[in-house]
Amino acid sequence: MTRAAGSDSPEPAQTQPAGRSRRRLGVEVWIVLGLSLGQSGVYAMVRLVDRLTREERLSQQRATMNTSRHEREYLDLTYQLLGIGFALVPVALALFLLSEPGQSALRRIGLELSRPWRDVVIGAGLAAVIGIPGLGVYALGLALDWNVSISPSGLNDHWWTVPILILAALKNALLEEVVAVGYLMTRLRQLGWQVPAMIAASAVLRGSYHLYQGYGMALGNVAMGVVFGWWYHRTGRVMPLVIAHTIIDVVSFVGYELFGEQLGVSS
């Protein structure tokens, strides 16, 4: 049974696959995560160990996002576009694996554009609920030496810098919300997990690949994951989460690029 178009109710519980099918689904989940966010989580944990074993305090170190990849402008642009494009391959894989005959993966996890204005309003609300307290979490983490100092943009000043930052924000949103929420929670439901465990797994995964920013930011992202996981469980729709995440990252990336120097936070 599939959800009717326009319904806000989450996808009904599905029959648990038996024996071999359950094992195959479990292996599939590990493979998808190993190719995407799970891999990022492992690297982030190693990076945190590296940071914690340096002489500098954690708050004295800096993590720079969206860095330039070549000194020549158009080769840099090429590398940026390739990086964004290939980072979305796990999203395509997750959607492919969720698709079934007669059932669209986009509809299954609520990634379609059936109600754009409503999704935008809800997404903007979620962005405010997460983003505004997130600034406080970041500041508190620095004060307590739980976080590194974060530079959201390390790109050189080119005509394409802002468009690339917007695309990078959209890429992050699609990758994280489709894989860590829509795909993972759907598969865990099929494997018989209870709702609190599904939300916790999704949230811990989200926190893991932010560990390179420090454990304060990782905990903040776990909290974000709980809110987003709960919302997906209640509504069965990923699109508002993608919109919210995109807004948060656009404000962070583009705001830093345009106003970092004026605010005295440039790298």
PDB file of N, CA and C in Angstrom, residues 112-190:
ATOM      1  N   GLU A 112       9.159  14.669  -3.653  1.00  0.00           N
ATOM      2  CA  GLU A 112       8.578  15.265  -4.842  1.00  0.00           C
ATOM      3  C   GLU A 112       8.085  16.687  -4.556  1.00  0.00           C
ATOM      4  N   LEU A 113       7.747  17.424  -5.625  1.00  0.00           N
ATOM      5  CA  LEU A 113       7.343  18.830  -5.509  1.00  0.00           C
ATOM      6  C   LEU A 113       5.823  18.980  -5.618  1.00  0.00           C
ATOM      7  N   SER A 114       5.100  18.158  -4.895  1.00  0.00           N
ATOM      8  CA  SER A 114       3.645  18.208  -4.980  1.00  0.00           C
ATOM      9  C   SER A 114       3.046  19.392  -4.236  1.00  0.00           C
ATOM     10  N   ARG A 115       3.770  19.964  -3.286  1.00  0.00           N
ATOM     11  CA  ARG A 115       3.261  21.086  -2.480  1.00  0.00           C
ATOM     12  C   ARG A 115       4.387  22.059  -2.185  1.00  0.00           C
ATOM     13  N   PRO A 116       4.905  22.737  -3.198  1.00  0.00           N
ATOM     14  CA  PRO A 116       6.136  23.520  -3.021  1.00  0.00           C
ATOM     15  C   PRO A 116       6.035  24.615  -1.980  1.00  0.00           C
ATOM     16  N   TRP A 117       4.949  25.398  -1.988  1.00  0.00           N
ATOM     17  CA  TRP A 117       4.885  26.543  -1.069  1.00  0.00           C
ATOM     18  C   TRP A 117       4.768  26.090   0.376  1.00  0.00           C
ATOM     19  N   ARG A 118       3.993  25.061   0.605  1.00  0.00           N
ATOM     20  CA  ARG A 118       3.867  24.547   1.969  1.00  0.00           C
ATOM     21  C   ARG A 118       5.209  24.006   2.458  1.00  0.00           C
ATOM     22  N   ASP A 119       5.924  23.288   1.594  1.00  0.00           N
ATOM     23  CA  ASP A 119       7.227  22.747   1.975  1.00  0.00           C
ATOM     24  C   ASP A 119       8.235  23.863   2.257  1.00  0.00           C
ATOM     25  N   VAL A 120       8.168  24.944   1.463  1.00  0.00           N
ATOM     26  CA  VAL A 120       9.079  26.063   1.678  1.00  0.00           C
ATOM     27  C   VAL A 120       8.811  26.718   3.032  1.00  0.00           C
ATOM     28  N   VAL A 121       7.533  26.921   3.359  1.00  0.00           N
ATOM     29  CA  VAL A 121       7.197  27.546   4.647  1.00  0.00           C
ATOM     30  C   VAL A 121       7.644  26.664   5.808  1.00  0.00           C
ATOM     31  N   ILE A 122       7.351  25.365   5.713  1.00  0.00           N
ATOM     32  CA  ILE A 122       7.758  24.453   6.781  1.00  0.00           C
ATOM     33  C   ILE A 122       9.280  24.373   6.858  1.00  0.00           C
ATOM     34  N   GLY A 123       9.941  24.301   5.694  1.00  0.00           N
ATOM     35  CA  GLY A 123      11.393  24.242   5.675  1.00  0.00           C
ATOM     36  C   GLY A 123      12.029  25.465   6.294  1.00  0.00           C
ATOM     37  N   ALA A 124      11.478  26.649   5.988  1.00  0.00           N
ATOM     38  CA  ALA A 124      12.009  27.877   6.571  1.00  0.00           C
ATOM     39  C   ALA A 124      11.814  27.882   8.087  1.00  0.00           C
ATOM     40  N   GLY A 125      10.671  27.372   8.543  1.00  0.00           N
ATOM     41  CA  GLY A 125      10.432  27.287   9.982  1.00  0.00           C
ATOM     42  C   GLY A 125      11.406  26.346  10.667  1.00  0.00           C
ATOM     43  N   LEU A 126      11.644  25.188  10.055  1.00  0.00           N
ATOM     44  CA  LEU A 126      12.607  24.240  10.621  1.00  0.00           C
ATOM     45  C   LEU A 126      14.016  24.835  10.621  1.00  0.00           C
ATOM     46  N   ALA A 127      14.354  25.569   9.558  1.00  0.00           N
ATOM     47  CA  ALA A 127      15.673  26.206   9.491  1.00  0.00           C
ATOM     48  C   ALA A 127      15.856  27.188  10.645  1.00  0.00           C
ATOM     49  N   ALA A 128      14.817  27.945  10.965  1.00  0.00           N
ATOM     50  CA  ALA A 128      14.905  28.890  12.079  1.00  0.00           C
ATOM     51  C   ALA A 128      15.020  28.158  13.410  1.00  0.00           C
ATOM     52  N   VAL A 129      14.242  27.095  13.577  1.00  0.00           N
ATOM     53  CA  VAL A 129      14.256  26.336  14.830  1.00  0.00           C
ATOM     54  C   VAL A 129      15.630  25.714  15.072  1.00  0.00           C
ATOM     55  N   ILE A 130      16.270  25.251  13.990  1.00  0.00           N
ATOM     56  CA  ILE A 130      17.581  24.610  14.121  1.00  0.00           C
ATOM     57  C   ILE A 130      18.717  25.633  14.050  1.00  0.00           C
ATOM     58  N   GLY A 131      18.634  26.551  13.096  1.00  0.00           N
ATOM     59  CA  GLY A 131      19.759  27.433  12.808  1.00  0.00           C
ATOM     60  C   GLY A 131      20.045  28.459  13.887  1.00  0.00           C
ATOM     61  N   ILE A 132      19.014  29.079  14.430  1.00  0.00           N
ATOM     62  CA  ILE A 132      19.231  30.137  15.424  1.00  0.00           C
ATOM     63  C   ILE A 132      19.843  29.582  16.711  1.00  0.00           C
ATOM     64  N   PRO A 133      19.282  28.515  17.297  1.00  0.00           N
ATOM     65  CA  PRO A 133      19.969  27.923  18.465  1.00  0.00           C
ATOM     66  C   PRO A 133      21.348  27.372  18.115  1.00  0.00           C
ATOM     67  N   GLY A 134      21.525  26.948  16.839  1.00  0.00           N
ATOM     68  CA  GLY A 134      22.815  26.409  16.418  1.00  0.00           C
ATOM     69  C   GLY A 134      23.939  27.412  16.563  1.00  0.00           C
ATOM     70  N   LEU A 135      23.649  28.694  16.361  1.00  0.00           N
ATOM     71  CA  LEU A 135      24.665  29.735  16.567  1.00  0.00           C
ATOM     72  C   LEU A 135      25.113  29.769  18.024  1.00  0.00           C
ATOM     73  N   GLY A 136      24.157  29.604  18.924  1.00  0.00           N
ATOM     74  CA  GLY A 136      24.500  29.567  20.339  1.00  0.00           C
ATOM     75  C   GLY A 136      25.308  28.338  20.699  1.00  0.00           C
ATOM     76  N   VAL A 137      24.951  27.195  20.103  1.00  0.00           N
ATOM     77  CA  VAL A 137      25.711  25.963  20.354  1.00  0.00           C
ATOM     78  C   VAL A 137      27.147  26.130  19.892  1.00  0.00           C
ATOM     79  N   TYR A 138      27.324  26.753  18.726  1.00  0.00           N
ATOM     80  CA  TYR A 138      28.676  26.971  18.199  1.00  0.00           C
ATOM     81  C   TYR A 138      29.484  27.894  19.120  1.00  0.00           C
ATOM     82  N   ALA A 139      28.883  28.998  19.539  1.00  0.00           N
ATOM     83  CA  ALA A 139      29.582  29.948  20.416  1.00  0.00           C
ATOM     84  C   ALA A 139      29.911  29.313  21.762  1.00  0.00           C
ATOM     85  N   LEU A 140      28.960  28.568  22.320  1.00  0.00           N
ATOM     86  CA  LEU A 140      29.202  27.901  23.605  1.00  0.00           C
ATOM     87  C   LEU A 140      30.301  26.856  23.466  1.00  0.00           C
ATOM     88  N   GLY A 141      30.286  26.121  22.339  1.00  0.00           N
ATOM     89  CA  GLY A 141      31.308  25.108  22.124  1.00  0.00           C
ATOM     90  C   GLY A 141      32.704  25.693  22.046  1.00  0.00           C
ATOM     91  N   LEU A 142      32.828  26.851  21.406  1.00  0.00           N
ATOM     92  CA  LEU A 142      34.131  27.521  21.352  1.00  0.00           C
ATOM     93  C   LEU A 142      34.573  27.961  22.750  1.00  0.00           C
ATOM     94  N   ALA A 143      33.632  28.508  23.515  1.00  0.00           N
ATOM     95  CA  ALA A 143      33.966  28.991  24.855  1.00  0.00           C
ATOM     96  C   ALA A 143      34.397  27.838  25.768  1.00  0.00           C
ATOM     97  N   LEU A 144      33.795  26.667  25.578  1.00  0.00           N
ATOM     98  CA  LEU A 144      34.115  25.511  26.416  1.00  0.00           C
ATOM     99  C   LEU A 144      35.236  24.662  25.837  1.00  0.00           C
ATOM    100  N   ASP A 145      35.801  25.082  24.703  1.00  0.00           N
ATOM    101  CA  ASP A 145      36.854  24.328  24.022  1.00  0.00           C
ATOM    102  C   ASP A 145      36.343  22.969  23.530  1.00  0.00           C
ATOM    103  N   TRP A 146      35.103  22.938  23.081  1.00  0.00           N
ATOM    104  CA  TRP A 146      34.508  21.718  22.536  1.00  0.00           C
ATOM    105  C   TRP A 146      34.504  21.715  21.016  1.00  0.00           C
ATOM    106  N   ASN A 147      34.697  22.873  20.404  1.00  0.00           N
ATOM    107  CA  ASN A 147      34.610  23.002  18.944  1.00  0.00           C
ATOM    108  C   ASN A 147      35.881  23.623  18.394  1.00  0.00           C
ATOM    109  N   VAL A 148      36.088  23.383  17.105  1.00  0.00           N
ATOM    110  CA  VAL A 148      37.092  24.151  16.377  1.00  0.00           C
ATOM    111  C   VAL A 148      36.410  25.398  15.821  1.00  0.00           C
ATOM    112  N   SER A 149      37.212  26.368  15.396  1.00  0.00           N
ATOM    113  CA  SER A 149      36.691  27.536  14.697  1.00  0.00           C
ATOM    114  C   SER A 149      36.403  27.132  13.253  1.00  0.00           C
ATOM    115  N   ILE A 150      35.219  27.452  12.764  1.00  0.00           N
ATOM    116  CA  ILE A 150      34.794  26.978  11.446  1.00  0.00           C
ATOM    117  C   ILE A 150      34.766  28.132  10.448  1.00  0.00           C
ATOM    118  N   SER A 151      35.417  27.933   9.313  1.00  0.00           N
ATOM    119  CA  SER A 151      35.328  28.862   8.181  1.00  0.00           C
ATOM    120  C   SER A 151      34.438  28.220   7.132  1.00  0.00           C
ATOM    121  N   PRO A 152      33.194  28.664   6.971  1.00  0.00           N
ATOM    122  CA  PRO A 152      32.281  28.001   6.035  1.00  0.00           C
ATOM    123  C   PRO A 152      32.693  28.092   4.576  1.00  0.00           C
ATOM    124  N   SER A 153      33.547  29.049   4.219  1.00  0.00           N
ATOM    125  CA  SER A 153      33.983  29.166   2.825  1.00  0.00           C
ATOM    126  C   SER A 153      35.462  29.494   2.759  1.00  0.00           C
ATOM    127  N   GLY A 154      36.189  28.671   1.980  1.00  0.00           N
ATOM    128  CA  GLY A 154      37.595  28.947   1.729  1.00  0.00           C
ATOM    129  C   GLY A 154      37.869  29.147   0.256  1.00  0.00           C
ATOM    130  N   LEU A 155      36.822  29.463  -0.513  1.00  0.00           N
ATOM    131  CA  LEU A 155      36.973  29.656  -1.954  1.00  0.00           C
ATOM    132  C   LEU A 155      37.606  31.011  -2.259  1.00  0.00           C
ATOM    133  N   ASN A 156      38.327  31.061  -3.349  1.00  0.00           N
ATOM    134  CA  ASN A 156      38.829  32.336  -3.840  1.00  0.00           C
ATOM    135  C   ASN A 156      37.675  33.169  -4.396  1.00  0.00           C
ATOM    136  N   ASP A 157      37.889  34.444  -4.571  1.00  0.00           N
ATOM    137  CA  ASP A 157      36.840  35.358  -5.013  1.00  0.00           C
ATOM    138  C   ASP A 157      36.713  35.311  -6.537  1.00  0.00           C
ATOM    139  N   HIS A 158      35.718  34.558  -7.042  1.00  0.00           N
ATOM    140  CA  HIS A 158      35.458  34.439  -8.474  1.00  0.00           C
ATOM    141  C   HIS A 158      33.992  34.782  -8.739  1.00  0.00           C
ATOM    142  N   TRP A 159      33.653  34.953 -10.005  1.00  0.00           N
ATOM    143  CA  TRP A 159      32.259  35.241 -10.360  1.00  0.00           C
ATOM    144  C   TRP A 159      31.337  34.078 -10.010  1.00  0.00           C
ATOM    145  N   TRP A 160      31.888  32.872  -9.942  1.00  0.00           N
ATOM    146  CA  TRP A 160      31.067  31.688  -9.690  1.00  0.00           C
ATOM    147  C   TRP A 160      31.074  31.255  -8.222  1.00  0.00           C
ATOM    148  N   THR A 161      31.731  32.004  -7.344  1.00  0.00           N
ATOM    149  CA  THR A 161      31.870  31.572  -5.953  1.00  0.00           C
ATOM    150  C   THR A 161      30.518  31.393  -5.263  1.00  0.00           C
ATOM    151  N   VAL A 162      29.660  32.392  -5.336  1.00  0.00           N
ATOM    152  CA  VAL A 162      28.361  32.296  -4.663  1.00  0.00           C
ATOM    153  C   VAL A 162      27.483  31.193  -5.272  1.00  0.00           C
ATOM    154  N   PRO A 163      27.352  31.084  -6.613  1.00  0.00           N
ATOM    155  CA  PRO A 163      26.580  29.960  -7.159  1.00  0.00           C
ATOM    156  C   PRO A 163      27.103  28.592  -6.721  1.00  0.00           C
ATOM    157  N   ILE A 164      28.432  28.431  -6.654  1.00  0.00           N
ATOM    158  CA  ILE A 164      28.985  27.154  -6.217  1.00  0.00           C
ATOM    159  C   ILE A 164      28.646  26.887  -4.755  1.00  0.00           C
ATOM    160  N   LEU A 165      28.688  27.913  -3.921  1.00  0.00           N
ATOM    161  CA  LEU A 165      28.331  27.736  -2.514  1.00  0.00           C
ATOM    162  C   LEU A 165      26.869  27.334  -2.367  1.00  0.00           C
ATOM    163  N   ILE A 166      25.998  27.903  -3.191  1.00  0.00           N
ATOM    164  CA  ILE A 166      24.578  27.528  -3.151  1.00  0.00           C
ATOM    165  C   ILE A 166      24.405  26.078  -3.592  1.00  0.00           C
ATOM    166  N   LEU A 167      25.107  25.682  -4.655  1.00  0.00           N
ATOM    167  CA  LEU A 167      25.043  24.290  -5.107  1.00  0.00           C
ATOM    168  C   LEU A 167      25.603  23.345  -4.039  1.00  0.00           C
ATOM    169  N   ALA A 168      26.680  23.764  -3.354  1.00  0.00           N
ATOM    170  CA  ALA A 168      27.253  22.936  -2.299  1.00  0.00           C
ATOM    171  C   ALA A 168      26.255  22.764  -1.154  1.00  0.00           C
ATOM    172  N   ALA A 169      25.519  23.824  -0.829  1.00  0.00           N
ATOM    173  CA  ALA A 169      24.500  23.736   0.217  1.00  0.00           C
ATOM    174  C   ALA A 169      23.400  22.759  -0.177  1.00  0.00           C
ATOM    175  N   LEU A 170      22.955  22.831  -1.433  1.00  0.00           N
ATOM    176  CA  LEU A 170      21.920  21.917  -1.911  1.00  0.00           C
ATOM    177  C   LEU A 170      22.433  20.484  -1.932  1.00  0.00           C
ATOM    178  N   LYS A 171      23.686  20.308  -2.332  1.00  0.00           N
ATOM    179  CA  LYS A 171      24.289  18.970  -2.339  1.00  0.00           C
ATOM    180  C   LYS A 171      24.307  18.368  -0.943  1.00  0.00           C
ATOM    181  N   ASN A 172      24.755  19.164   0.049  1.00  0.00           N
ATOM    182  CA  ASN A 172      24.779  18.678   1.428  1.00  0.00           C
ATOM    183  C   ASN A 172      23.388  18.276   1.895  1.00  0.00           C
ATOM    184  N   ALA A 173      22.415  19.105   1.575  1.00  0.00           N
ATOM    185  CA  ALA A 173      21.043  18.842   2.014  1.00  0.00           C
ATOM    186  C   ALA A 173      20.503  17.555   1.409  1.00  0.00           C
ATOM    187  N   LEU A 174      20.690  17.373   0.110  1.00  0.00           N
ATOM    188  CA  LEU A 174      20.188  16.167  -0.551  1.00  0.00           C
ATOM    189  C   LEU A 174      20.891  14.923  -0.024  1.00  0.00           C
ATOM    190  N   LEU A 175      22.211  14.991   0.088  1.00  0.00           N
ATOM    191  CA  LEU A 175      22.960  13.823   0.539  1.00  0.00           C
ATOM    192  C   LEU A 175      22.559  13.420   1.952  1.00  0.00           C
ATOM    193  N   GLU A 176      22.533  14.383   2.844  1.00  0.00           N
ATOM    194  CA  GLU A 176      22.272  14.055   4.240  1.00  0.00           C
ATOM    195  C   GLU A 176      20.821  13.677   4.494  1.00  0.00           C
ATOM    196  N   GLU A 177      19.881  14.419   3.932  1.00  0.00           N
ATOM    197  CA  GLU A 177      18.477  14.141   4.243  1.00  0.00           C
ATOM    198  C   GLU A 177      17.947  12.905   3.508  1.00  0.00           C
ATOM    199  N   VAL A 178      18.400  12.684   2.292  1.00  0.00           N
ATOM    200  CA  VAL A 178      17.946  11.488   1.572  1.00  0.00           C
ATOM    201  C   VAL A 178      18.565  10.239   2.171  1.00  0.00           C
ATOM    202  N   VAL A 179      19.890  10.257   2.409  1.00  0.00           N
ATOM    203  CA  VAL A 179      20.561   9.046   2.880  1.00  0.00           C
ATOM    204  C   VAL A 179      20.353   8.831   4.375  1.00  0.00           C
ATOM    205  N   ALA A 180      20.617   9.854   5.198  1.00  0.00           N
ATOM    206  CA  ALA A 180      20.579   9.683   6.650  1.00  0.00           C
ATOM    207  C   ALA A 180      19.169   9.633   7.213  1.00  0.00           C
ATOM    208  N   VAL A 181      18.196  10.177   6.478  1.00  0.00           N
ATOM    209  CA  VAL A 181      16.820  10.195   6.988  1.00  0.00           C
ATOM    210  C   VAL A 181      15.912   9.315   6.119  1.00  0.00           C
ATOM    211  N   GLY A 182      15.659   9.721   4.887  1.00  0.00           N
ATOM    212  CA  GLY A 182      14.708   9.000   4.058  1.00  0.00           C
ATOM    213  C   GLY A 182      15.089   7.553   3.817  1.00  0.00           C
ATOM    214  N   TYR A 183      16.301   7.322   3.316  1.00  0.00           N
ATOM    215  CA  TYR A 183      16.733   5.959   3.008  1.00  0.00           C
ATOM    216  C   TYR A 183      16.915   5.138   4.277  1.00  0.00           C
ATOM    217  N   LEU A 184      17.723   5.652   5.218  1.00  0.00           N
ATOM    218  CA  LEU A 184      18.072   4.857   6.395  1.00  0.00           C
ATOM    219  C   LEU A 184      16.845   4.510   7.228  1.00  0.00           C
ATOM    220  N   MET A 185      15.976   5.472   7.488  1.00  0.00           N
ATOM    221  CA  MET A 185      14.814   5.189   8.321  1.00  0.00           C
ATOM    222  C   MET A 185      13.831   4.257   7.631  1.00  0.00           C
ATOM    223  N   THR A 186      13.728   4.341   6.307  1.00  0.00           N
ATOM    224  CA  THR A 186      12.872   3.408   5.573  1.00  0.00           C
ATOM    225  C   THR A 186      13.389   1.984   5.712  1.00  0.00           C
ATOM    226  N   ARG A 187      14.689   1.808   5.517  1.00  0.00           N
ATOM    227  CA  ARG A 187      15.270   0.471   5.615  1.00  0.00           C
ATOM    228  C   ARG A 187      15.214  -0.064   7.047  1.00  0.00           C
ATOM    229  N   LEU A 188      15.485   0.784   8.036  1.00  0.00           N
ATOM    230  CA  LEU A 188      15.435   0.311   9.415  1.00  0.00           C
ATOM    231  C   LEU A 188      14.019  -0.086   9.806  1.00  0.00           C
ATOM    232  N   ARG A 189      13.022   0.612   9.284  1.00  0.00           N
ATOM    233  CA  ARG A 189      11.632   0.221   9.523  1.00  0.00           C
ATOM    234  C   ARG A 189      11.372  -1.164   8.952  1.00  0.00           C
ATOM    235  N   GLN A 190      11.866  -1.406   7.746  1.00  0.00           N
ATOM    236  CA  GLN A 190      11.684  -2.718   7.122  1.00  0.00           C
ATOM    237  C   GLN A 190      12.407  -3.822   7.893  1.00  0.00           C
TER     238      GLN A 190
END
